[in-house]
PDB file of C-alpha atoms in Angstrom:
ATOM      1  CA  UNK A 136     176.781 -66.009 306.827  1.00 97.00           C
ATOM      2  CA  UNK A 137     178.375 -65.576 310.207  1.00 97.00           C
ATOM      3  CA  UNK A 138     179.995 -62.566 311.686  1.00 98.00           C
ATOM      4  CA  UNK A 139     182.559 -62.330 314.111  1.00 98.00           C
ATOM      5  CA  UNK A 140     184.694 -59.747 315.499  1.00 98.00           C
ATOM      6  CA  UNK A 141     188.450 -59.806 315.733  1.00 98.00           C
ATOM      7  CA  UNK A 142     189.451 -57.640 319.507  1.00 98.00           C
ATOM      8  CA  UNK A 143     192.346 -56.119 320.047  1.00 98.00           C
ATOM      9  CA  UNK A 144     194.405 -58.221 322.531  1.00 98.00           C
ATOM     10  CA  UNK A 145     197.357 -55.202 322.736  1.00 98.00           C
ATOM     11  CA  UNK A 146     198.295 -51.967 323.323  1.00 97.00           C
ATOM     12  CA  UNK A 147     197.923 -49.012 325.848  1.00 97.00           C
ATOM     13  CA  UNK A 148     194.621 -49.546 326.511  1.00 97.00           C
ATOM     14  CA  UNK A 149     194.257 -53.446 327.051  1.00 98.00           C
ATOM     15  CA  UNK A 150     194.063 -54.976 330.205  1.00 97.00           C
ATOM     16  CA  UNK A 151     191.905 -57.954 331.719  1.00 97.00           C
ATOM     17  CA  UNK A 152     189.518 -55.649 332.760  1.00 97.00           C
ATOM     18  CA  UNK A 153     189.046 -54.291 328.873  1.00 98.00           C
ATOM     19  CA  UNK A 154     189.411 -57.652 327.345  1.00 98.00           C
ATOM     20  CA  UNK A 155     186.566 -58.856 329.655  1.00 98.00           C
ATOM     21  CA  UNK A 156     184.398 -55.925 328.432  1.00 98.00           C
ATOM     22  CA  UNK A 157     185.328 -57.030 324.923  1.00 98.00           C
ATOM     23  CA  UNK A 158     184.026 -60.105 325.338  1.00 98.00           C
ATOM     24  CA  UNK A 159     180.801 -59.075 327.042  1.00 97.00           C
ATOM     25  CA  UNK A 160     179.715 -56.485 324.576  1.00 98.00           C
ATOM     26  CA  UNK A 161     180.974 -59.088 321.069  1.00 98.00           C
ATOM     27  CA  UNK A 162     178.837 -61.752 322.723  1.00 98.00           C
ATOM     28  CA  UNK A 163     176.009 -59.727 324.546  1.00 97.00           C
ATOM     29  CA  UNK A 164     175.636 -57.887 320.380  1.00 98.00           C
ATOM     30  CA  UNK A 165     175.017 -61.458 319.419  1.00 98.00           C
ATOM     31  CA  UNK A 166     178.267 -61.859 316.890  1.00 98.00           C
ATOM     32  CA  UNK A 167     179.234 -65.338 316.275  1.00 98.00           C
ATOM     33  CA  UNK A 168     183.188 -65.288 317.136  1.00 98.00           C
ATOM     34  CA  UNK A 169     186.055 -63.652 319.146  1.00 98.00           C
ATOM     35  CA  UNK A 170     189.405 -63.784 317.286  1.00 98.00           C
ATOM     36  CA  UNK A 171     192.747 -62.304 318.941  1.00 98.00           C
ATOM     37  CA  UNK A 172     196.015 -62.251 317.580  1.00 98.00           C
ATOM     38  CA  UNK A 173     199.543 -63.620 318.523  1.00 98.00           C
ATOM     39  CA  UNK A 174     202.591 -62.540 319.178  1.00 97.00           C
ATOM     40  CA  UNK A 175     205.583 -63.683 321.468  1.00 97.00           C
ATOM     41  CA  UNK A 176     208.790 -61.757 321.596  1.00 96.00           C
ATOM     42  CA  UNK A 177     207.597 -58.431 320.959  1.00 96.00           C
ATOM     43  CA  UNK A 178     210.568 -56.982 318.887  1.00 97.00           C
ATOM     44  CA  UNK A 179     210.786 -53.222 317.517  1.00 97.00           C
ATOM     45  CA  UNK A 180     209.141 -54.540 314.074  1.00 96.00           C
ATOM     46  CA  UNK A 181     206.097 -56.291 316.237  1.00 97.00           C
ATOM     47  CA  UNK A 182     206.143 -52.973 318.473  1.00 96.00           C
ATOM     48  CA  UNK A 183     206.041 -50.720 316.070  1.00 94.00           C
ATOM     49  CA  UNK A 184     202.908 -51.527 315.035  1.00 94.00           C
ATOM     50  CA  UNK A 185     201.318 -53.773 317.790  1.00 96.00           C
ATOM     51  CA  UNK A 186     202.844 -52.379 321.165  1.00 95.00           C
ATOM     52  CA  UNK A 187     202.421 -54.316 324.777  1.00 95.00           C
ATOM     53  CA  UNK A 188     201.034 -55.384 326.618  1.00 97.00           C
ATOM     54  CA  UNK A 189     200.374 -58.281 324.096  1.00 98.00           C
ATOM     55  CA  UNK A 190     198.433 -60.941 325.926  1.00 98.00           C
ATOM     56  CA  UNK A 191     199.358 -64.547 324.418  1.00 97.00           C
ATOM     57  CA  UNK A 192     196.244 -66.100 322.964  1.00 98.00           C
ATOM     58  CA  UNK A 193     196.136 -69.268 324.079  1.00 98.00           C
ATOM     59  CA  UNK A 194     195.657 -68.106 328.023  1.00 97.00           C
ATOM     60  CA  UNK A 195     193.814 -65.251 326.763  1.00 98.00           C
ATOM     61  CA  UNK A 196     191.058 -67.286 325.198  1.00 98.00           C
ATOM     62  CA  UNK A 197     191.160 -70.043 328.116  1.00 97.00           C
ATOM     63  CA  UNK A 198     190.222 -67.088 330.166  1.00 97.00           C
ATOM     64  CA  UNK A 199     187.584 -65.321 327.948  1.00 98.00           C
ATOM     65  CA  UNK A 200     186.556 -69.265 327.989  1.00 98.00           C
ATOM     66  CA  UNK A 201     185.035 -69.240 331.398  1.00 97.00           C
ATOM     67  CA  UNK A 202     183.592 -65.285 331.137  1.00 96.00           C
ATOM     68  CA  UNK A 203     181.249 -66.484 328.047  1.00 98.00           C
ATOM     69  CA  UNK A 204     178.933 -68.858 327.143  1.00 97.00           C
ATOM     70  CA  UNK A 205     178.345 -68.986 323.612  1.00 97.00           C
ATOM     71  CA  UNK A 206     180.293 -67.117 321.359  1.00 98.00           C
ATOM     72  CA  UNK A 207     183.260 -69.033 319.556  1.00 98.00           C
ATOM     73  CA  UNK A 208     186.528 -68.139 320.002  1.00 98.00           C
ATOM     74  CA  UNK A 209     189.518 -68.224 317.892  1.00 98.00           C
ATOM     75  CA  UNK A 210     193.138 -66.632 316.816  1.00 98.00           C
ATOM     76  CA  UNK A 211     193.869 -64.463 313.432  1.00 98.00           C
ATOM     77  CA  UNK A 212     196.237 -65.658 312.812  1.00 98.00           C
ATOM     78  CA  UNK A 213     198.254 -67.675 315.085  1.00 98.00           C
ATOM     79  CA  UNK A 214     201.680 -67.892 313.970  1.00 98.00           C
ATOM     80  CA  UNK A 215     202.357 -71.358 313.740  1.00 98.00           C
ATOM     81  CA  UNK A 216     206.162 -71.693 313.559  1.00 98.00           C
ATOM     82  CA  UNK A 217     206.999 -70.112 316.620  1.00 98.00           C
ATOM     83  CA  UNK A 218     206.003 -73.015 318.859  1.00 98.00           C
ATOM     84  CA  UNK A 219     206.542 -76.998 318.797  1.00 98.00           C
ATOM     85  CA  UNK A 220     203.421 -78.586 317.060  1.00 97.00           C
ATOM     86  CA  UNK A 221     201.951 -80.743 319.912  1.00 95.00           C
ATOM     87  CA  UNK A 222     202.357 -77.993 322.037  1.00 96.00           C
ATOM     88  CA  UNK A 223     200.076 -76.025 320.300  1.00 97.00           C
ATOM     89  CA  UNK A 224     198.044 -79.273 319.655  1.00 96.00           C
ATOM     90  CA  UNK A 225     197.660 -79.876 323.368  1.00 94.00           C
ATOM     91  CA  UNK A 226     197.448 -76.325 324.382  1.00 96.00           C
ATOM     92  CA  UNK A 227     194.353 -76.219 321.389  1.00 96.00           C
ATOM     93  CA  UNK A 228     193.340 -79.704 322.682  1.00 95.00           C
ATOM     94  CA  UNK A 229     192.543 -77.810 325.823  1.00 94.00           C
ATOM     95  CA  UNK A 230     191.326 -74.376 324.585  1.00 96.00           C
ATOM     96  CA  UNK A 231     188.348 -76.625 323.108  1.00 95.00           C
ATOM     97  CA  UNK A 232     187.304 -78.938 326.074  1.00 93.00           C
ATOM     98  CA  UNK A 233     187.211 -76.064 328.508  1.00 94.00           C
ATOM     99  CA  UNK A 234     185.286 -73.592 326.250  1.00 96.00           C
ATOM    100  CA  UNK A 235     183.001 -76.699 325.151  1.00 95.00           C
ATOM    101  CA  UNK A 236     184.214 -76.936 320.852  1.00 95.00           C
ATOM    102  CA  UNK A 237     184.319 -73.325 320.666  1.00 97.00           C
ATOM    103  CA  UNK A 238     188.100 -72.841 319.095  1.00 98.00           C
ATOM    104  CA  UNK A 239     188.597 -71.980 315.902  1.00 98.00           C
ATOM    105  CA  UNK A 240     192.492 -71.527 314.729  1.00 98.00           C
ATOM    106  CA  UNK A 241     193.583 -69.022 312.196  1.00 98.00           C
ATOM    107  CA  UNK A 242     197.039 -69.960 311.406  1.00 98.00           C
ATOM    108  CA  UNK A 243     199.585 -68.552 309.524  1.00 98.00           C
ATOM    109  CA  UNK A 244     202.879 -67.977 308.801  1.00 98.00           C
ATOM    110  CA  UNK A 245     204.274 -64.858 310.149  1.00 98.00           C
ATOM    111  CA  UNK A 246     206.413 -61.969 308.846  1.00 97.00           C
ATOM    112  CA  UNK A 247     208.465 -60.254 311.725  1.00 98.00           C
ATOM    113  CA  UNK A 248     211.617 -61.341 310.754  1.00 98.00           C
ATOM    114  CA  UNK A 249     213.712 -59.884 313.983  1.00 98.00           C
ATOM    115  CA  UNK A 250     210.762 -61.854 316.372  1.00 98.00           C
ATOM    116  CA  UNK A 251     211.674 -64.953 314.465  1.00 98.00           C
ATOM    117  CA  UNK A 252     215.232 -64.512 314.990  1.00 98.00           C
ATOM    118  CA  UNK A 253     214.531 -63.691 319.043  1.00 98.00           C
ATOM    119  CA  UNK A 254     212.918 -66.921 319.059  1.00 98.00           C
ATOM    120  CA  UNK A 255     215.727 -68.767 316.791  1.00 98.00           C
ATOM    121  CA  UNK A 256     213.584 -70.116 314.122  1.00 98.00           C
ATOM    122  CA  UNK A 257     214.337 -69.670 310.558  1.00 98.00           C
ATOM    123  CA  UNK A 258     212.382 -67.132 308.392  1.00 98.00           C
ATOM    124  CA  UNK A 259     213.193 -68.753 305.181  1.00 98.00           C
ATOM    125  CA  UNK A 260     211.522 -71.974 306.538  1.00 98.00           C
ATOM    126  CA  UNK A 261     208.413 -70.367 307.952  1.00 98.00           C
ATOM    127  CA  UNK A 262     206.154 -71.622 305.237  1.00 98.00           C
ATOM    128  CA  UNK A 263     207.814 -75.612 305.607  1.00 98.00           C
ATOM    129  CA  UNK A 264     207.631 -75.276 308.920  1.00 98.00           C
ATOM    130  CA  UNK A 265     203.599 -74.204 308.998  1.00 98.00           C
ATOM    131  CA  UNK A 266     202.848 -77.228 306.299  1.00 98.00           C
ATOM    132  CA  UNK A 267     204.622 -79.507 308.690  1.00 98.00           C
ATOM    133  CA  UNK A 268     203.227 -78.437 312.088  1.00 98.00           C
ATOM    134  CA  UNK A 269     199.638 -78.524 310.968  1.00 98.00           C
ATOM    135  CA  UNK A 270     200.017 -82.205 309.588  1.00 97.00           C
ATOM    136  CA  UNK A 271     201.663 -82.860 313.092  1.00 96.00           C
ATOM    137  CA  UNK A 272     199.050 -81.302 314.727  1.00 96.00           C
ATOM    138  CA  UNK A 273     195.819 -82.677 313.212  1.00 94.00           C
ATOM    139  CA  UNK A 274     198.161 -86.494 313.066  1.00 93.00           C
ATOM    140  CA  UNK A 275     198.361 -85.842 317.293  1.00 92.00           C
ATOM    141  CA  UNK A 276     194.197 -84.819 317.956  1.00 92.00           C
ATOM    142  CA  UNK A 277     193.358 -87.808 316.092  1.00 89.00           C
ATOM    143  CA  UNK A 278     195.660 -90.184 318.198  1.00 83.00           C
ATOM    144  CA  UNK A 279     194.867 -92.688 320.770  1.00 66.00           C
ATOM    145  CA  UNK A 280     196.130 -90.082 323.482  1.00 69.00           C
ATOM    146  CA  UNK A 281     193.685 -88.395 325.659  1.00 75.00           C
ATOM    147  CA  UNK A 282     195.792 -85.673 326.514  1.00 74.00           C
ATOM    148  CA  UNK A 283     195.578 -84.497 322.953  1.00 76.00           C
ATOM    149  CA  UNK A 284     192.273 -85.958 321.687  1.00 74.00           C
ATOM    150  CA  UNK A 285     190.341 -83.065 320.427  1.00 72.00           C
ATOM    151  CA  UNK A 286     188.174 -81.996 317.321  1.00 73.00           C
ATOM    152  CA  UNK A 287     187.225 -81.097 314.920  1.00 87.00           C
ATOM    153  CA  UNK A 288     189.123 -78.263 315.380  1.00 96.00           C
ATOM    154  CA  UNK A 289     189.167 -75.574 312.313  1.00 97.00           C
ATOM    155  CA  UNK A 290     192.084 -74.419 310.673  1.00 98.00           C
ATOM    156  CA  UNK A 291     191.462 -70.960 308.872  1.00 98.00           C
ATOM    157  CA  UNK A 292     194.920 -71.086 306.872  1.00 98.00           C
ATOM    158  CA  UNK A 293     195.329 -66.953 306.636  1.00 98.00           C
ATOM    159  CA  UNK A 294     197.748 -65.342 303.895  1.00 95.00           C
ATOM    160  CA  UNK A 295     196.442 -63.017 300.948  1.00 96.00           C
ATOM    161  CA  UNK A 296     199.149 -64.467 298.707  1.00 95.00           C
ATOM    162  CA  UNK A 297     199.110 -67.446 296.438  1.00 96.00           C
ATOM    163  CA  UNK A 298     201.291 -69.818 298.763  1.00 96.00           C
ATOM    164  CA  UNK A 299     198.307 -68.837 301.941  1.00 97.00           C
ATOM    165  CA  UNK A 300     195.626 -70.040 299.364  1.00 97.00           C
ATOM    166  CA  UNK A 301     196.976 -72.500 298.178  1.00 98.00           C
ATOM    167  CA  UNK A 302     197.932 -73.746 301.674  1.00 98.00           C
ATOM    168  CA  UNK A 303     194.453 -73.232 302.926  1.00 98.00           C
ATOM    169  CA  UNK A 304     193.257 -75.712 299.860  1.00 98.00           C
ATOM    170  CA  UNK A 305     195.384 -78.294 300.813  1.00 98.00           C
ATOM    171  CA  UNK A 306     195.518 -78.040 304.662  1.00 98.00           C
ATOM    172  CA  UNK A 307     192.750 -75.484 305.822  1.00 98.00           C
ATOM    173  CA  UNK A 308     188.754 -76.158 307.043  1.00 98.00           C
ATOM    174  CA  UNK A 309     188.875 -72.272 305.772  1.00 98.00           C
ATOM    175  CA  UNK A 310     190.926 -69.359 303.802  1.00 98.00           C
ATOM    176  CA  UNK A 311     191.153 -66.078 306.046  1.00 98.00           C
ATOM    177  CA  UNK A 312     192.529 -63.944 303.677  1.00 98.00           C
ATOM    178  CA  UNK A 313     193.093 -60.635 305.814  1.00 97.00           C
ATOM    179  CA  UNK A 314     191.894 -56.046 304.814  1.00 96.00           C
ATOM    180  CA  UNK A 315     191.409 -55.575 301.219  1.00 97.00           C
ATOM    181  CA  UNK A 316     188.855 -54.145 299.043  1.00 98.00           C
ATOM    182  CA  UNK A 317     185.566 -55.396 297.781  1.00 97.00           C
ATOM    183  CA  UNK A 318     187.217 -55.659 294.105  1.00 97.00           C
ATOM    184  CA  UNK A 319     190.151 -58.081 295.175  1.00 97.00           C
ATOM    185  CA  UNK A 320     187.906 -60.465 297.666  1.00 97.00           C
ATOM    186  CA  UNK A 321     185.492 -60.651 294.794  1.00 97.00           C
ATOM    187  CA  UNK A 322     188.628 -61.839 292.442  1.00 97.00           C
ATOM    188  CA  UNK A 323     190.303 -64.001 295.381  1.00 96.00           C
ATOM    189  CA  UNK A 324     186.927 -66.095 296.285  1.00 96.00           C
ATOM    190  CA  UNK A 325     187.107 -66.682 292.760  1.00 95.00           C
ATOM    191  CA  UNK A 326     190.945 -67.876 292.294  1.00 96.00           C
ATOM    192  CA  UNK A 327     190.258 -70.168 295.444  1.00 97.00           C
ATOM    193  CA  UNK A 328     187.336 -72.288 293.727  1.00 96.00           C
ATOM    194  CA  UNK A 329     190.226 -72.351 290.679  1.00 97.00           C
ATOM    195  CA  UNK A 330     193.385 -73.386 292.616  1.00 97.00           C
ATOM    196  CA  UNK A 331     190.820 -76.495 294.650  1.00 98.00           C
ATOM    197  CA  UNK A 332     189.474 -77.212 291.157  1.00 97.00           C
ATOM    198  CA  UNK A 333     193.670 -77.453 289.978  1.00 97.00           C
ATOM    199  CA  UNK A 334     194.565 -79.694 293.384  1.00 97.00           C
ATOM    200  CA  UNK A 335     191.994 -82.011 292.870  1.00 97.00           C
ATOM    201  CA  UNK A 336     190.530 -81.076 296.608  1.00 97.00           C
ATOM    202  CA  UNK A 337     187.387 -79.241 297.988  1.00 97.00           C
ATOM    203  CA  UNK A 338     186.961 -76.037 297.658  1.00 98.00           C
ATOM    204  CA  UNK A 339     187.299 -74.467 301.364  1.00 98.00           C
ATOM    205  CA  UNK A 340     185.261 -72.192 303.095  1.00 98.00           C
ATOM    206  CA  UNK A 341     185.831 -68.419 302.180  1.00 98.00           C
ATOM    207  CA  UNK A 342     186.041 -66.431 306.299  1.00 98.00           C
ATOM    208  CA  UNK A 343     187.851 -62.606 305.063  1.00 98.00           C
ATOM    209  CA  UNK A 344     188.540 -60.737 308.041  1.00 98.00           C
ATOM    210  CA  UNK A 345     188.213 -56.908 306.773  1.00 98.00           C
ATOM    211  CA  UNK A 346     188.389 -53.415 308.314  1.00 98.00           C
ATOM    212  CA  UNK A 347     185.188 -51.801 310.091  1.00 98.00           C
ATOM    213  CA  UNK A 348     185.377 -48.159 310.485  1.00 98.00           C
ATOM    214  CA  UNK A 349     182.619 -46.244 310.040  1.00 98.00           C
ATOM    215  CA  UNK A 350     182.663 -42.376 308.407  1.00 97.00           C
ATOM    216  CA  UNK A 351     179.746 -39.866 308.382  1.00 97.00           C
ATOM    217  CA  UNK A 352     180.202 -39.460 304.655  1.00 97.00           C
ATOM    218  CA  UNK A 353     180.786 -42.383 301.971  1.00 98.00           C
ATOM    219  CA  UNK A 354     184.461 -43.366 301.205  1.00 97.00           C
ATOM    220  CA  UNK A 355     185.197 -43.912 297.588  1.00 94.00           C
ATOM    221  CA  UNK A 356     187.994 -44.899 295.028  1.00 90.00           C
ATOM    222  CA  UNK A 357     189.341 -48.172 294.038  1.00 90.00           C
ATOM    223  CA  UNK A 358     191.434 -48.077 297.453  1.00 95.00           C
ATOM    224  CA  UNK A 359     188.542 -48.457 299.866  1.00 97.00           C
ATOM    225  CA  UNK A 360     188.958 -51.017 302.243  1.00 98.00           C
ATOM    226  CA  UNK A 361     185.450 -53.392 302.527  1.00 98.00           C
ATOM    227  CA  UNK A 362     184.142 -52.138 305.693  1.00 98.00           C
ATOM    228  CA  UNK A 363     185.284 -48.855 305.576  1.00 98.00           C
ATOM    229  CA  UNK A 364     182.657 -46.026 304.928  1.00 98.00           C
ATOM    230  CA  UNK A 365     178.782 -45.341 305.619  1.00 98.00           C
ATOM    231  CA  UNK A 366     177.238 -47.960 307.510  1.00 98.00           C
ATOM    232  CA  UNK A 367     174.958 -48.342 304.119  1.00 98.00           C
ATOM    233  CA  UNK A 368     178.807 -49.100 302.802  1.00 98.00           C
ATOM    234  CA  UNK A 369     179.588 -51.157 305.433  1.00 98.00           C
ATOM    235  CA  UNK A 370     176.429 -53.589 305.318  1.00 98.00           C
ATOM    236  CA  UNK A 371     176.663 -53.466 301.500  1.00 98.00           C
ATOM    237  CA  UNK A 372     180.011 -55.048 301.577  1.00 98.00           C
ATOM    238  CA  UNK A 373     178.480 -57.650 304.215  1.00 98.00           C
ATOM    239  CA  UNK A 374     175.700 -58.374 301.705  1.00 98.00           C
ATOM    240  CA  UNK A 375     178.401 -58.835 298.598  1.00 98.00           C
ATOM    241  CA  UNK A 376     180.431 -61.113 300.620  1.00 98.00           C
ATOM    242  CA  UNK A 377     177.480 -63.229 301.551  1.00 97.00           C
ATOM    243  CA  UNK A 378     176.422 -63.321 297.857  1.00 97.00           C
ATOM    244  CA  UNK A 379     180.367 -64.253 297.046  1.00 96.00           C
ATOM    245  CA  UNK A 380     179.433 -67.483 299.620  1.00 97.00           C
ATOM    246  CA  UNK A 381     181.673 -66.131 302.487  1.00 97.00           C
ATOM    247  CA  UNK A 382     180.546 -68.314 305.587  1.00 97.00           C
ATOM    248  CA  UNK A 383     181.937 -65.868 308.359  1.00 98.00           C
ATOM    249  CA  UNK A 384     183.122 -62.572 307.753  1.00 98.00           C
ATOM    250  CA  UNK A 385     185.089 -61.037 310.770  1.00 98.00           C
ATOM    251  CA  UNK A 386     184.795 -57.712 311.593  1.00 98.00           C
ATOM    252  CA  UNK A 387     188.484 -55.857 312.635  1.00 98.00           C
ATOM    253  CA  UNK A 388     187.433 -52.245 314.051  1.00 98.00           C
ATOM    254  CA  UNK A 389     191.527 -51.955 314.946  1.00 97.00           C
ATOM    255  CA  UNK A 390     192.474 -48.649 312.291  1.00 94.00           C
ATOM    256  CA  UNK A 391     196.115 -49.084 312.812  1.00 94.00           C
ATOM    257  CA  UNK A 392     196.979 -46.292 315.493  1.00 96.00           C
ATOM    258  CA  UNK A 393     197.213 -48.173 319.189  1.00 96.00           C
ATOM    259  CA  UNK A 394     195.908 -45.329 320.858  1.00 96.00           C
ATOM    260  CA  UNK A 395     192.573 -46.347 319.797  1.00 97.00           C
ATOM    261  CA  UNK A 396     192.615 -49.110 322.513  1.00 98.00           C
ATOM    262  CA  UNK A 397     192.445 -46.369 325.128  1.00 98.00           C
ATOM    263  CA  UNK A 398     188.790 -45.714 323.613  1.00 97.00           C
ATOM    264  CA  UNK A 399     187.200 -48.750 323.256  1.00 98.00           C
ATOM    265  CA  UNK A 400     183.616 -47.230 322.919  1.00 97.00           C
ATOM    266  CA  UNK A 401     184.627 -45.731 319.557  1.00 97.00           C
ATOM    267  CA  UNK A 402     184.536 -49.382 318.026  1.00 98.00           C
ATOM    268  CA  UNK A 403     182.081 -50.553 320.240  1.00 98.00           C
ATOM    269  CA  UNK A 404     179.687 -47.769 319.047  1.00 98.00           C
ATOM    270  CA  UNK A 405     180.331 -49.249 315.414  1.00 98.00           C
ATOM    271  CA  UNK A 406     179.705 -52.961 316.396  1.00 98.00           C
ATOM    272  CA  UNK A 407     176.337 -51.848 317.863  1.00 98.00           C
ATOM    273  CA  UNK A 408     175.536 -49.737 314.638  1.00 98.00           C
ATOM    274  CA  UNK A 409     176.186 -53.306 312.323  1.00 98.00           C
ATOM    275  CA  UNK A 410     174.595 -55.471 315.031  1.00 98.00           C
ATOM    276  CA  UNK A 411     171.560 -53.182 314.902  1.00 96.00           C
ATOM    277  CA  UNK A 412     171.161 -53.145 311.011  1.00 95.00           C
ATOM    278  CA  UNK A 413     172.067 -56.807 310.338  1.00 95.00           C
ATOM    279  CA  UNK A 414     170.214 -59.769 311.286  1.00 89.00           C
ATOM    280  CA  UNK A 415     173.009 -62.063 313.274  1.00 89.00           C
ATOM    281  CA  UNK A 416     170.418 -64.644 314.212  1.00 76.00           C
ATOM    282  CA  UNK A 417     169.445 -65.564 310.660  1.00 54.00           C
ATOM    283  CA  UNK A 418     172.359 -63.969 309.149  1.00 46.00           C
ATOM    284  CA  UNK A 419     170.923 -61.789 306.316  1.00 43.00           C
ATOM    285  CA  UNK A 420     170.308 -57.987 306.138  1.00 41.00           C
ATOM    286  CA  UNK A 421     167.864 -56.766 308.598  1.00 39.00           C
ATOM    287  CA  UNK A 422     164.983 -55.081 306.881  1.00 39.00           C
ATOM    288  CA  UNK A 423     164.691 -51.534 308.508  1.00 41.00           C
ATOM    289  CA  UNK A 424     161.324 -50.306 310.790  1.00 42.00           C
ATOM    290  CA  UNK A 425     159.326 -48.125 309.162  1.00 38.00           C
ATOM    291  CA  UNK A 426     159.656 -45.652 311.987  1.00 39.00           C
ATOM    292  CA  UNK A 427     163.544 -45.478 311.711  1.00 38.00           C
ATOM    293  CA  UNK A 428     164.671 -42.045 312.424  1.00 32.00           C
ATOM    294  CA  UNK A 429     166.856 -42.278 309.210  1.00 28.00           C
TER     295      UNK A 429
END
């Protein structure tokens, strides 16, 4: 199982300079993958919870591209419907020859309805409209046109509902279902061997991005997020979700408040505690020294 790291590409505290430390301390840990996220028109619903700067991912990654050398990169979730499909297939195109098949595309299908209607495309069609621009997309990499000739690029089809796994069966290398608890991940990898078994297709790798934010004393009740808690918590839930046949788990150390991005160190501190306890080259738990302090 492979970990990864989603970074927070917004807020007060993001800047090149920051992003470019991301990178450096994701990759120099030894994690697997980089996601960002997307937004475009940042609208009071977007800002409200995810306030500027918001650096587009597409240029973002391009950049964090040439400042790394081996860690994959990728989007959770890009929102498909906001931009023409071969666009986003040539921009991807791109993205993957310069970082040498690195990309890996989360997609999904949005939910700010007032940045949808900034950028005039229908809400009510935003799940059509995905379905139609990844066909479109995948139809224009495999083309005869060089400009476009890419692959195998991943699509991890994100959405906790039934409609984002069942749209991750039919179109996605991957489901990315996004925060929940041990409990419902354990029911949802489930429910996604069912619903390939009911389409007739293959069952889809299983890549749940969930919280990381580490306490000093164990979080319980039914409403803790996986991730959240102990660090014994934290690489418990890692070891479940590899038993459960996850192939990448991604990290998100992003709590919800966007002052956090002022303090970086806070998350990095927790990405060194995992990285420290958990074997990332041959991706099982690391068994602990006998001299550890603890």
């Amino acid at each position: 199982m492979r970990i990864g790291v989603n970074v927070p590409n917004f807020g007060p505290g993001t800047d090149p300079a920051a992003l470019r430390r991301w990178a450096q301390t994701v990759e120099g840990l030894g994690y697997d993958l980089l996601m960002i996220s997307d937004h475009v028109a940042i609208t009071p619903d977007v800002a409200q919870q995810y306030p500027g700067p918001f650096y587009e991912p597409f240029t973002t990654l391009s950049w964090l591209a040439g400042i790394t050398t081996r860690v994959r990169l990728g989007t959770s979730v890009l929102i498909v419907p906001y931009r023409h499909p071969l666009v986003m297939a040539r921009m991807a195109a791109n993205l993957d020859r310069f970082s040498g098949g690195r990309l890996v595309l989360g997609v999904g299908i949005g939910w700010a309805r007032q940045e949808f209607d900034a950028l005039g495309v229908p809400f009510e069609r935003r799940g059509r409209l995905t379905d139609d621009h990844l066909l479109a997309m995948r139809a224009a990499w495999s083309a005869a046109a060089d400009d476009y000739r890419a692959g195998p690029i991943p699509f991890w089809v994100g959405g906790n509902g039934e409609a984002g796994l069942r749209r991750a069966v039919r179109l996605g290398q991957a489901w990315h279902p996004l925060r929940n608890t041990l409990p419902w991940l354990r029911e949802a990898a489930g429910r996604l061997a069912d619903v390939a078994g009911e389409l007739g297709r293959p069952v889809p790798a299983f890549a749940p991005r969930i919280l990381l934010r580490l306490t000093a004393e164990p979080v319980t009740g039914p409403g803790r997020h996986a991730g959240e808690g102990t660090l014994d918590q934290v690489l418990a839930d890692l070891d479940a979700l590899r038993q459960l046949g996850a192939d990448t788990v991604v990290l998100d150390p992003f709590a919800g408040d966007p002052a956090e991005t002022l303090h970086p160190q806070t998350a990095w501190h927790a990405l060194a505690a995992v990285a420290g306890h958990w074997d990332l080259e041959s991706r099982d738990p690391s068994k602990e020294d006998d001299d550890d302090p603890r």
